[in-house]
JSON list of C-alpha atoms in Angstrom, two decimals:
[
{"chain": "A", "resi": 34, "resn": "GLN", "atom": "CA", "xyz": [-1.33, 14.89, -13.18]},
{"chain": "A", "resi": 35, "resn": "LEU", "atom": "CA", "xyz": [0.20, 10.94, -12.26]},
{"chain": "A", "resi": 36, "resn": "GLN", "atom": "CA", "xyz": [-2.79, 8.69, -13.24]},
{"chain": "A", "resi": 37, "resn": "LEU", "atom": "CA", "xyz": [-2.53, 4.80, -12.74]},
{"chain": "A", "resi": 38, "resn": "GLN", "atom": "CA", "xyz": [-5.67, 2.41, -14.10]},
{"chain": "A", "resi": 39, "resn": "GLU", "atom": "CA", "xyz": [-5.75, -1.17, -13.23]},
{"chain": "A", "resi": 40, "resn": "SER", "atom": "CA", "xyz": [-7.54, -3.41, -16.15]},
{"chain": "A", "resi": 41, "resn": "GLY", "atom": "CA", "xyz": [-8.74, -6.89, -15.91]},
{"chain": "A", "resi": 42, "resn": "PRO", "atom": "CA", "xyz": [-11.44, -9.15, -15.57]},
{"chain": "A", "resi": 43, "resn": "GLY", "atom": "CA", "xyz": [-13.62, -8.83, -12.53]},
{"chain": "A", "resi": 44, "resn": "LEU", "atom": "CA", "xyz": [-14.50, -12.80, -12.45]},
{"chain": "A", "resi": 45, "resn": "VAL", "atom": "CA", "xyz": [-12.29, -16.14, -12.46]},
{"chain": "A", "resi": 46, "resn": "LYS", "atom": "CA", "xyz": [-12.66, -19.05, -12.08]},
{"chain": "A", "resi": 47, "resn": "PRO", "atom": "CA", "xyz": [-10.73, -21.38, -8.78]},
{"chain": "A", "resi": 48, "resn": "SER", "atom": "CA", "xyz": [-7.20, -22.76, -10.17]},
{"chain": "A", "resi": 49, "resn": "GLU", "atom": "CA", "xyz": [-7.36, -20.47, -12.75]},
{"chain": "A", "resi": 50, "resn": "THR", "atom": "CA", "xyz": [-4.93, -17.53, -13.56]},
{"chain": "A", "resi": 51, "resn": "LEU", "atom": "CA", "xyz": [-5.57, -13.76, -13.18]},
{"chain": "A", "resi": 52, "resn": "SER", "atom": "CA", "xyz": [-3.84, -11.15, -15.24]},
{"chain": "A", "resi": 53, "resn": "LEU", "atom": "CA", "xyz": [-4.24, -7.78, -14.15]},
{"chain": "A", "resi": 54, "resn": "THR", "atom": "CA", "xyz": [-2.61, -4.55, -16.36]},
{"chain": "A", "resi": 55, "resn": "CYS", "atom": "CA", "xyz": [-1.60, -0.86, -14.38]},
{"chain": "A", "resi": 56, "resn": "THR", "atom": "CA", "xyz": [-1.71, 1.46, -16.65]},
{"chain": "A", "resi": 57, "resn": "VAL", "atom": "CA", "xyz": [0.50, 4.79, -16.11]},
{"chain": "A", "resi": 58, "resn": "SER", "atom": "CA", "xyz": [-0.41, 7.78, -17.89]},
{"chain": "A", "resi": 59, "resn": "GLY", "atom": "CA", "xyz": [1.03, 11.34, -16.99]},
{"chain": "A", "resi": 60, "resn": "GLY", "atom": "CA", "xyz": [4.07, 10.05, -16.28]},
{"chain": "A", "resi": 61, "resn": "SER", "atom": "CA", "xyz": [6.82, 7.81, -17.52]},
{"chain": "A", "resi": 62, "resn": "ILE", "atom": "CA", "xyz": [6.81, 3.94, -16.17]},
{"chain": "A", "resi": 63, "resn": "SER", "atom": "CA", "xyz": [10.92, 4.35, -17.33]},
{"chain": "A", "resi": 64, "resn": "SER", "atom": "CA", "xyz": [12.05, 6.88, -14.58]},
{"chain": "A", "resi": 65, "resn": "SER", "atom": "CA", "xyz": [14.33, 5.84, -12.33]},
{"chain": "A", "resi": 66, "resn": "SER", "atom": "CA", "xyz": [13.22, 7.52, -9.37]},
{"chain": "A", "resi": 67, "resn": "PHE", "atom": "CA", "xyz": [10.45, 5.24, -8.98]},
{"chain": "A", "resi": 68, "resn": "HIS", "atom": "CA", "xyz": [9.11, 1.64, -8.69]},
{"chain": "A", "resi": 69, "resn": "TRP", "atom": "CA", "xyz": [5.77, -0.08, -9.21]},
{"chain": "A", "resi": 70, "resn": "GLY", "atom": "CA", "xyz": [3.80, -2.19, -7.16]},
{"chain": "A", "resi": 71, "resn": "TRP", "atom": "CA", "xyz": [0.55, -4.33, -6.35]},
{"chain": "A", "resi": 72, "resn": "ILE", "atom": "CA", "xyz": [-1.37, -4.44, -3.41]},
{"chain": "A", "resi": 73, "resn": "ARG", "atom": "CA", "xyz": [-4.73, -6.27, -2.74]},
{"chain": "A", "resi": 74, "resn": "GLN", "atom": "CA", "xyz": [-7.38, -5.56, -0.03]},
{"chain": "A", "resi": 75, "resn": "PRO", "atom": "CA", "xyz": [-9.85, -8.73, 0.16]},
{"chain": "A", "resi": 76, "resn": "PRO", "atom": "CA", "xyz": [-13.37, -7.67, 1.28]},
{"chain": "A", "resi": 77, "resn": "GLY", "atom": "CA", "xyz": [-13.73, -6.12, 4.74]},
{"chain": "A", "resi": 78, "resn": "LYS", "atom": "CA", "xyz": [-9.73, -7.04, 5.47]},
{"chain": "A", "resi": 79, "resn": "GLY", "atom": "CA", "xyz": [-6.78, -5.11, 5.45]},
{"chain": "A", "resi": 80, "resn": "LEU", "atom": "CA", "xyz": [-3.97, -4.34, 2.97]},
{"chain": "A", "resi": 81, "resn": "GLU", "atom": "CA", "xyz": [-1.66, -6.91, 1.93]},
{"chain": "A", "resi": 82, "resn": "TRP", "atom": "CA", "xyz": [1.70, -6.13, -0.87]},
{"chain": "A", "resi": 83, "resn": "ILE", "atom": "CA", "xyz": [1.73, -8.37, -3.47]},
{"chain": "A", "resi": 84, "resn": "GLY", "atom": "CA", "xyz": [5.19, -7.42, -5.39]},
{"chain": "A", "resi": 85, "resn": "THR", "atom": "CA", "xyz": [7.04, -4.44, -6.64]},
{"chain": "A", "resi": 86, "resn": "ILE", "atom": "CA", "xyz": [9.06, -3.91, -10.42]},
{"chain": "A", "resi": 87, "resn": "TYR", "atom": "CA", "xyz": [11.06, -1.79, -11.53]},
{"chain": "A", "resi": 88, "resn": "TYR", "atom": "CA", "xyz": [11.31, -0.61, -14.92]},
{"chain": "A", "resi": 89, "resn": "SER", "atom": "CA", "xyz": [14.18, -2.67, -16.08]},
{"chain": "A", "resi": 90, "resn": "GLY", "atom": "CA", "xyz": [12.45, -5.68, -15.19]},
{"chain": "A", "resi": 91, "resn": "SER", "atom": "CA", "xyz": [13.77, -6.17, -11.67]},
{"chain": "A", "resi": 92, "resn": "THR", "atom": "CA", "xyz": [11.22, -8.01, -9.37]},
{"chain": "A", "resi": 93, "resn": "TYR", "atom": "CA", "xyz": [10.52, -8.15, -5.44]},
{"chain": "A", "resi": 94, "resn": "TYR", "atom": "CA", "xyz": [7.79, -10.63, -4.20]},
{"chain": "A", "resi": 95, "resn": "ASN", "atom": "CA", "xyz": [6.03, -10.58, -0.82]},
{"chain": "A", "resi": 96, "resn": "PRO", "atom": "CA", "xyz": [7.18, -14.56, 0.72]},
{"chain": "A", "resi": 97, "resn": "SER", "atom": "CA", "xyz": [3.77, -15.47, 0.94]},
{"chain": "A", "resi": 98, "resn": "LEU", "atom": "CA", "xyz": [2.96, -15.25, -2.32]},
{"chain": "A", "resi": 99, "resn": "LYS", "atom": "CA", "xyz": [6.28, -15.65, -4.65]},
{"chain": "A", "resi": 100, "resn": "SER", "atom": "CA", "xyz": [5.55, -19.02, -5.97]},
{"chain": "A", "resi": 101, "resn": "ARG", "atom": "CA", "xyz": [2.31, -17.97, -7.29]},
{"chain": "A", "resi": 102, "resn": "VAL", "atom": "CA", "xyz": [2.82, -14.46, -8.91]},
{"chain": "A", "resi": 103, "resn": "THR", "atom": "CA", "xyz": [4.81, -13.03, -11.42]},
{"chain": "A", "resi": 104, "resn": "ILE", "atom": "CA", "xyz": [4.59, -9.46, -12.06]},
{"chain": "A", "resi": 105, "resn": "SER", "atom": "CA", "xyz": [6.17, -7.96, -15.54]},
{"chain": "A", "resi": 106, "resn": "VAL", "atom": "CA", "xyz": [6.48, -4.38, -17.43]},
{"chain": "A", "resi": 107, "resn": "ASP", "atom": "CA", "xyz": [5.89, -3.20, -21.00]},
{"chain": "A", "resi": 108, "resn": "THR", "atom": "CA", "xyz": [7.63, 0.18, -21.13]},
{"chain": "A", "resi": 109, "resn": "SER", "atom": "CA", "xyz": [6.85, 0.60, -24.66]},
{"chain": "A", "resi": 110, "resn": "LYS", "atom": "CA", "xyz": [3.17, 0.91, -23.40]},
{"chain": "A", "resi": 111, "resn": "ASN", "atom": "CA", "xyz": [3.64, 2.34, -20.04]},
{"chain": "A", "resi": 112, "resn": "GLN", "atom": "CA", "xyz": [2.10, -0.41, -18.01]},
{"chain": "A", "resi": 113, "resn": "PHE", "atom": "CA", "xyz": [2.84, -3.02, -15.52]},
{"chain": "A", "resi": 114, "resn": "SER", "atom": "CA", "xyz": [1.14, -6.41, -15.32]},
{"chain": "A", "resi": 115, "resn": "LEU", "atom": "CA", "xyz": [0.43, -9.13, -12.29]},
{"chain": "A", "resi": 116, "resn": "ARG", "atom": "CA", "xyz": [-0.22, -12.67, -12.67]},
{"chain": "A", "resi": 117, "resn": "VAL", "atom": "CA", "xyz": [-2.13, -14.80, -9.75]},
{"chain": "A", "resi": 118, "resn": "ARG", "atom": "CA", "xyz": [-2.04, -18.65, -10.46]},
{"chain": "A", "resi": 119, "resn": "SER", "atom": "CA", "xyz": [-3.51, -21.28, -9.00]},
{"chain": "A", "resi": 120, "resn": "LEU", "atom": "CA", "xyz": [-6.84, -18.85, -7.53]},
{"chain": "A", "resi": 121, "resn": "THR", "atom": "CA", "xyz": [-8.49, -19.86, -4.73]},
{"chain": "A", "resi": 122, "resn": "ALA", "atom": "CA", "xyz": [-11.46, -18.36, -2.91]},
{"chain": "A", "resi": 123, "resn": "ALA", "atom": "CA", "xyz": [-8.79, -16.36, -0.71]},
{"chain": "A", "resi": 124, "resn": "ASP", "atom": "CA", "xyz": [-7.52, -14.23, -3.55]},
{"chain": "A", "resi": 125, "resn": "THR", "atom": "CA", "xyz": [-10.80, -12.50, -3.65]},
{"chain": "A", "resi": 126, "resn": "ALA", "atom": "CA", "xyz": [-9.75, -9.17, -3.18]},
{"chain": "A", "resi": 127, "resn": "VAL", "atom": "CA", "xyz": [-9.54, -5.72, -4.22]},
{"chain": "A", "resi": 128, "resn": "TYR", "atom": "CA", "xyz": [-6.32, -5.16, -6.36]},
{"chain": "A", "resi": 129, "resn": "TYR", "atom": "CA", "xyz": [-4.52, -1.82, -6.65]},
{"chain": "A", "resi": 130, "resn": "CYS", "atom": "CA", "xyz": [-1.79, -0.71, -8.43]},
{"chain": "A", "resi": 131, "resn": "ALA", "atom": "CA", "xyz": [0.67, 2.04, -7.45]},
{"chain": "A", "resi": 132, "resn": "ARG", "atom": "CA", "xyz": [4.05, 3.91, -7.81]},
{"chain": "A", "resi": 133, "resn": "GLN", "atom": "CA", "xyz": [6.66, 3.83, -5.20]},
{"chain": "A", "resi": 134, "resn": "SER", "atom": "CA", "xyz": [8.93, 6.61, -4.36]},
{"chain": "A", "resi": 135, "resn": "GLY", "atom": "CA", "xyz": [11.28, 7.64, -1.79]},
{"chain": "A", "resi": 136, "resn": "SER", "atom": "CA", "xyz": [13.99, 5.94, -0.03]},
{"chain": "A", "resi": 137, "resn": "TYR", "atom": "CA", "xyz": [14.02, 2.30, -0.62]},
{"chain": "A", "resi": 138, "resn": "TRP", "atom": "CA", "xyz": [10.94, 2.99, -2.66]},
{"chain": "A", "resi": 139, "resn": "SER", "atom": "CA", "xyz": [9.19, 2.82, 0.84]},
{"chain": "A", "resi": 140, "resn": "TYR", "atom": "CA", "xyz": [5.88, 4.81, 0.16]},
{"chain": "A", "resi": 141, "resn": "PHE", "atom": "CA", "xyz": [2.69, 4.46, -2.13]},
{"chain": "A", "resi": 142, "resn": "ASP", "atom": "CA", "xyz": [2.55, 7.54, -3.55]},
{"chain": "A", "resi": 143, "resn": "TYR", "atom": "CA", "xyz": [0.52, 7.46, -6.32]},
{"chain": "A", "resi": 144, "resn": "TRP", "atom": "CA", "xyz": [-2.80, 4.74, -6.44]},
{"chain": "A", "resi": 145, "resn": "GLY", "atom": "CA", "xyz": [-5.13, 3.17, -8.94]},
{"chain": "A", "resi": 146, "resn": "GLN", "atom": "CA", "xyz": [-8.78, 3.26, -8.08]},
{"chain": "A", "resi": 147, "resn": "GLY", "atom": "CA", "xyz": [-8.66, -0.53, -7.70]},
{"chain": "A", "resi": 148, "resn": "THR", "atom": "CA", "xyz": [-10.34, -3.25, -9.31]},
{"chain": "A", "resi": 149, "resn": "LEU", "atom": "CA", "xyz": [-12.47, -5.98, -7.53]},
{"chain": "A", "resi": 150, "resn": "VAL", "atom": "CA", "xyz": [-11.74, -9.61, -8.80]},
{"chain": "A", "resi": 151, "resn": "THR", "atom": "CA", "xyz": [-13.35, -12.53, -7.59]},
{"chain": "A", "resi": 152, "resn": "VAL", "atom": "CA", "xyz": [-12.91, -15.96, -7.71]},
{"chain": "A", "resi": 153, "resn": "SER", "atom": "CA", "xyz": [-15.57, -18.21, -7.78]},
{"chain": "A", "resi": 154, "resn": "SER", "atom": "CA", "xyz": [-17.18, -20.70, -9.99]},
{"chain": "B", "resi": 119, "resn": "GLN", "atom": "CA", "xyz": [8.14, -13.68, 9.78]},
{"chain": "B", "resi": 120, "resn": "THR", "atom": "CA", "xyz": [7.40, -10.27, 11.51]},
{"chain": "B", "resi": 121, "resn": "VAL", "atom": "CA", "xyz": [4.02, -8.99, 11.70]},
{"chain": "B", "resi": 122, "resn": "VAL", "atom": "CA", "xyz": [3.46, -5.16, 11.68]},
{"chain": "B", "resi": 123, "resn": "THR", "atom": "CA", "xyz": [0.54, -4.60, 14.50]},
{"chain": "B", "resi": 124, "resn": "GLN", "atom": "CA", "xyz": [-1.82, -1.78, 14.78]},
{"chain": "B", "resi": 125, "resn": "GLU", "atom": "CA", "xyz": [-4.34, -0.99, 17.26]},
{"chain": "B", "resi": 126, "resn": "PRO", "atom": "CA", "xyz": [-7.66, -2.87, 15.86]},
{"chain": "B", "resi": 127, "resn": "SER", "atom": "CA", "xyz": [-9.71, 0.25, 16.71]},
{"chain": "B", "resi": 128, "resn": "LEU", "atom": "CA", "xyz": [-9.32, 3.47, 18.46]},
{"chain": "B", "resi": 129, "resn": "SER", "atom": "CA", "xyz": [-11.86, 6.73, 19.09]},
{"chain": "B", "resi": 130, "resn": "VAL", "atom": "CA", "xyz": [-11.49, 10.06, 19.57]},
{"chain": "B", "resi": 131, "resn": "SER", "atom": "CA", "xyz": [-14.01, 12.94, 20.38]},
{"chain": "B", "resi": 132, "resn": "PRO", "atom": "CA", "xyz": [-13.95, 16.12, 17.90]},
{"chain": "B", "resi": 133, "resn": "GLY", "atom": "CA", "xyz": [-11.57, 18.66, 18.61]},
{"chain": "B", "resi": 134, "resn": "GLY", "atom": "CA", "xyz": [-9.29, 16.31, 20.83]},
{"chain": "B", "resi": 135, "resn": "THR", "atom": "CA", "xyz": [-6.14, 14.27, 19.88]},
{"chain": "B", "resi": 136, "resn": "VAL", "atom": "CA", "xyz": [-5.23, 10.71, 19.11]},
{"chain": "B", "resi": 137, "resn": "THR", "atom": "CA", "xyz": [-2.04, 8.93, 18.54]},
{"chain": "B", "resi": 138, "resn": "LEU", "atom": "CA", "xyz": [-2.28, 5.68, 16.33]},
{"chain": "B", "resi": 139, "resn": "THR", "atom": "CA", "xyz": [0.69, 3.38, 16.51]},
{"chain": "B", "resi": 140, "resn": "CYS", "atom": "CA", "xyz": [2.59, 0.89, 14.25]},
{"chain": "B", "resi": 141, "resn": "GLY", "atom": "CA", "xyz": [4.91, -1.64, 15.90]},
{"chain": "B", "resi": 142, "resn": "LEU", "atom": "CA", "xyz": [6.82, -5.02, 15.49]},
{"chain": "B", "resi": 143, "resn": "SER", "atom": "CA", "xyz": [5.97, -8.35, 16.92]},
{"chain": "B", "resi": 144, "resn": "SER", "atom": "CA", "xyz": [9.51, -8.57, 17.47]},
{"chain": "B", "resi": 145, "resn": "GLY", "atom": "CA", "xyz": [11.66, -5.32, 17.84]},
{"chain": "B", "resi": 146, "resn": "SER", "atom": "CA", "xyz": [11.53, -2.03, 17.46]},
{"chain": "B", "resi": 147, "resn": "VAL", "atom": "CA", "xyz": [10.59, 0.27, 14.91]},
{"chain": "B", "resi": 148, "resn": "SER", "atom": "CA", "xyz": [13.19, 2.98, 13.91]},
{"chain": "B", "resi": 149, "resn": "THR", "atom": "CA", "xyz": [13.42, 6.07, 10.88]},
{"chain": "B", "resi": 150, "resn": "ASN", "atom": "CA", "xyz": [15.52, 2.58, 9.64]},
{"chain": "B", "resi": 151, "resn": "TYR", "atom": "CA", "xyz": [12.15, 1.27, 8.68]},
{"chain": "B", "resi": 152, "resn": "TYR", "atom": "CA", "xyz": [10.94, 4.27, 6.97]},
{"chain": "B", "resi": 153, "resn": "PRO", "atom": "CA", "xyz": [7.04, 3.82, 8.05]},
{"chain": "B", "resi": 154, "resn": "SER", "atom": "CA", "xyz": [4.35, 5.42, 5.99]},
{"chain": "B", "resi": 155, "resn": "TRP", "atom": "CA", "xyz": [0.74, 6.05, 6.61]},
{"chain": "B", "resi": 156, "resn": "TYR", "atom": "CA", "xyz": [-2.42, 5.96, 4.60]},
{"chain": "B", "resi": 157, "resn": "GLN", "atom": "CA", "xyz": [-5.84, 6.76, 5.48]},
{"chain": "B", "resi": 158, "resn": "GLN", "atom": "CA", "xyz": [-9.03, 4.59, 3.26]},
{"chain": "B", "resi": 159, "resn": "THR", "atom": "CA", "xyz": [-12.51, 5.50, 3.45]},
{"chain": "B", "resi": 160, "resn": "PRO", "atom": "CA", "xyz": [-14.57, 2.69, 2.16]},
{"chain": "B", "resi": 161, "resn": "GLY", "atom": "CA", "xyz": [-14.78, 2.36, -1.11]},
{"chain": "B", "resi": 162, "resn": "GLN", "atom": "CA", "xyz": [-11.70, 3.93, -1.94]},
{"chain": "B", "resi": 163, "resn": "ALA", "atom": "CA", "xyz": [-8.43, 3.65, -2.59]},
{"chain": "B", "resi": 164, "resn": "PRO", "atom": "CA", "xyz": [-6.10, 4.44, 0.21]},
{"chain": "B", "resi": 165, "resn": "ARG", "atom": "CA", "xyz": [-4.48, 8.39, 0.40]},
{"chain": "B", "resi": 166, "resn": "THR", "atom": "CA", "xyz": [-1.02, 8.60, 1.23]},
{"chain": "B", "resi": 167, "resn": "LEU", "atom": "CA", "xyz": [-0.35, 11.18, 4.60]},
{"chain": "B", "resi": 168, "resn": "MET", "atom": "CA", "xyz": [3.29, 10.86, 5.73]},
{"chain": "B", "resi": 169, "resn": "TYR", "atom": "CA", "xyz": [6.33, 9.25, 4.46]},
{"chain": "B", "resi": 170, "resn": "SER", "atom": "CA", "xyz": [9.93, 8.51, 6.11]},
{"chain": "B", "resi": 171, "resn": "THR", "atom": "CA", "xyz": [8.29, 8.96, 9.41]},
{"chain": "B", "resi": 172, "resn": "HIS", "atom": "CA", "xyz": [7.46, 12.44, 9.48]},
{"chain": "B", "resi": 173, "resn": "THR", "atom": "CA", "xyz": [7.19, 14.45, 6.24]},
{"chain": "B", "resi": 174, "resn": "ARG", "atom": "CA", "xyz": [3.45, 15.13, 5.03]},
{"chain": "B", "resi": 175, "resn": "SER", "atom": "CA", "xyz": [2.47, 14.27, 1.89]},
{"chain": "B", "resi": 176, "resn": "SER", "atom": "CA", "xyz": [1.34, 17.23, -0.36]},
{"chain": "B", "resi": 177, "resn": "GLY", "atom": "CA", "xyz": [-2.20, 18.49, 0.77]},
{"chain": "B", "resi": 178, "resn": "VAL", "atom": "CA", "xyz": [-2.22, 16.96, 4.19]},
{"chain": "B", "resi": 179, "resn": "PRO", "atom": "CA", "xyz": [-3.21, 19.70, 7.20]},
{"chain": "B", "resi": 180, "resn": "ASP", "atom": "CA", "xyz": [-0.53, 19.87, 9.70]},
{"chain": "B", "resi": 181, "resn": "ARG", "atom": "CA", "xyz": [-2.40, 18.99, 11.96]},
{"chain": "B", "resi": 182, "resn": "PHE", "atom": "CA", "xyz": [-1.59, 15.08, 11.41]},
{"chain": "B", "resi": 183, "resn": "SER", "atom": "CA", "xyz": [2.06, 14.53, 12.45]},
{"chain": "B", "resi": 184, "resn": "GLY", "atom": "CA", "xyz": [4.28, 11.40, 12.32]},
{"chain": "B", "resi": 185, "resn": "SER", "atom": "CA", "xyz": [7.28, 10.26, 14.89]},
{"chain": "B", "resi": 186, "resn": "ILE", "atom": "CA", "xyz": [8.69, 7.37, 16.29]},
{"chain": "B", "resi": 187, "resn": "LEU", "atom": "CA", "xyz": [7.38, 6.78, 20.12]},
{"chain": "B", "resi": 188, "resn": "GLY", "atom": "CA", "xyz": [9.21, 4.32, 21.76]},
{"chain": "B", "resi": 189, "resn": "ASN", "atom": "CA", "xyz": [9.72, 1.07, 19.82]},
{"chain": "B", "resi": 190, "resn": "LYS", "atom": "CA", "xyz": [6.91, 2.31, 17.48]},
{"chain": "B", "resi": 191, "resn": "ALA", "atom": "CA", "xyz": [5.94, 4.64, 14.96]},
{"chain": "B", "resi": 192, "resn": "ALA", "atom": "CA", "xyz": [2.96, 6.66, 16.10]},
{"chain": "B", "resi": 193, "resn": "LEU", "atom": "CA", "xyz": [0.63, 8.88, 13.44]},
{"chain": "B", "resi": 194, "resn": "THR", "atom": "CA", "xyz": [-0.74, 12.00, 16.17]},
{"chain": "B", "resi": 195, "resn": "ILE", "atom": "CA", "xyz": [-4.08, 13.58, 14.86]},
{"chain": "B", "resi": 196, "resn": "THR", "atom": "CA", "xyz": [-4.37, 17.15, 16.70]},
{"chain": "B", "resi": 197, "resn": "GLY", "atom": "CA", "xyz": [-8.25, 18.34, 16.48]},
{"chain": "B", "resi": 198, "resn": "ALA", "atom": "CA", "xyz": [-9.70, 15.48, 15.10]},
{"chain": "B", "resi": 199, "resn": "GLN", "atom": "CA", "xyz": [-12.54, 16.40, 12.62]},
{"chain": "B", "resi": 200, "resn": "ALA", "atom": "CA", "xyz": [-15.47, 13.95, 11.72]},
{"chain": "B", "resi": 201, "resn": "ASP", "atom": "CA", "xyz": [-13.87, 13.47, 8.13]},
{"chain": "B", "resi": 202, "resn": "ASP", "atom": "CA", "xyz": [-10.87, 12.07, 9.96]},
{"chain": "B", "resi": 203, "resn": "GLU", "atom": "CA", "xyz": [-13.26, 8.88, 10.67]},
{"chain": "B", "resi": 204, "resn": "SER", "atom": "CA", "xyz": [-11.37, 6.33, 8.58]},
{"chain": "B", "resi": 205, "resn": "ASP", "atom": "CA", "xyz": [-9.32, 3.37, 8.23]},
{"chain": "B", "resi": 206, "resn": "TYR", "atom": "CA", "xyz": [-5.35, 3.77, 8.72]},
{"chain": "B", "resi": 207, "resn": "TYR", "atom": "CA", "xyz": [-2.54, 1.82, 7.87]},
{"chain": "B", "resi": 208, "resn": "CYS", "atom": "CA", "xyz": [0.87, 1.79, 7.75]},
{"chain": "B", "resi": 209, "resn": "VAL", "atom": "CA", "xyz": [3.53, -0.06, 6.21]},
{"chain": "B", "resi": 210, "resn": "LEU", "atom": "CA", "xyz": [6.77, -0.73, 6.97]},
{"chain": "B", "resi": 211, "resn": "TYR", "atom": "CA", "xyz": [10.41, -1.41, 4.84]},
{"chain": "B", "resi": 212, "resn": "MET", "atom": "CA", "xyz": [11.68, -4.32, 6.39]},
{"chain": "B", "resi": 213, "resn": "GLY", "atom": "CA", "xyz": [14.81, -4.67, 4.16]},
{"chain": "B", "resi": 214, "resn": "SER", "atom": "CA", "xyz": [15.86, -6.89, 1.47]},
{"chain": "B", "resi": 215, "resn": "ASP", "atom": "CA", "xyz": [13.00, -5.59, -1.07]},
{"chain": "B", "resi": 216, "resn": "ILE", "atom": "CA", "xyz": [10.13, -6.30, 1.39]},
{"chain": "B", "resi": 217, "resn": "TRP", "atom": "CA", "xyz": [7.16, -3.96, 2.35]},
{"chain": "B", "resi": 218, "resn": "VAL", "atom": "CA", "xyz": [4.52, -4.91, 4.67]},
{"chain": "B", "resi": 219, "resn": "PHE", "atom": "CA", "xyz": [1.35, -3.37, 5.68]},
{"chain": "B", "resi": 220, "resn": "GLY", "atom": "CA", "xyz": [0.05, -3.00, 9.01]},
{"chain": "B", "resi": 221, "resn": "GLY", "atom": "CA", "xyz": [-3.24, -4.93, 9.76]},
{"chain": "B", "resi": 222, "resn": "GLY", "atom": "CA", "xyz": [-4.89, -1.00, 10.03]},
{"chain": "B", "resi": 223, "resn": "THR", "atom": "CA", "xyz": [-6.55, 0.73, 12.63]},
{"chain": "B", "resi": 224, "resn": "LYS", "atom": "CA", "xyz": [-10.38, 2.00, 12.40]},
{"chain": "B", "resi": 225, "resn": "LEU", "atom": "CA", "xyz": [-10.70, 5.33, 13.93]},
{"chain": "B", "resi": 226, "resn": "THR", "atom": "CA", "xyz": [-13.69, 6.63, 14.91]},
{"chain": "B", "resi": 227, "resn": "VAL", "atom": "CA", "xyz": [-15.03, 10.30, 15.62]},
{"chain": "B", "resi": 228, "resn": "LEU", "atom": "CA", "xyz": [-17.80, 10.51, 18.15]}
]
């Protein structure tokens, strides 16, 4: 059974950079059949797609976040990572990693449990 | 920028039928947007219900169905149960490697 697990700090200061890692187990991140995505959810609000990566390193970003976000992949560790720069309180959210499947990788079929990141001094 | 629209809230009686929709602020949703649907209860990660408009994910009961109704994607729950009370989100593939979530619908079963 595929599992995804987010890891990283729960508290980050404003203006700093957030780094999160998603570890995939029970399957290979190098499969050509899937992409891998990051999604976030501010407290009490809806879900927002952040970006997506393919095992080859190809990346796709939400235009509203593109200038501050970098997603990378480490196939040797079966992990992919998210960096968000210049943090503000508006970046406080539960961050999820997920596998994307189907035509145009159009749906998220496996999700991590999510990790809450609070931006505060 | 195109916004994906959903009803903020809906209610249904136990045993009743309710349809949630997923539209665009400009234009019509078709199967080419590959709409998918997710159910989320408080404190939990989303659960995938439906993809490619009308394909149910593994383990999803057949009282959940997906379709295109008019110019929107739709998720219909037939015979609503108490544990269907959740937040529901749709996702549309907008092309050019962009995926957009709708704002979500809070469904109450009462």
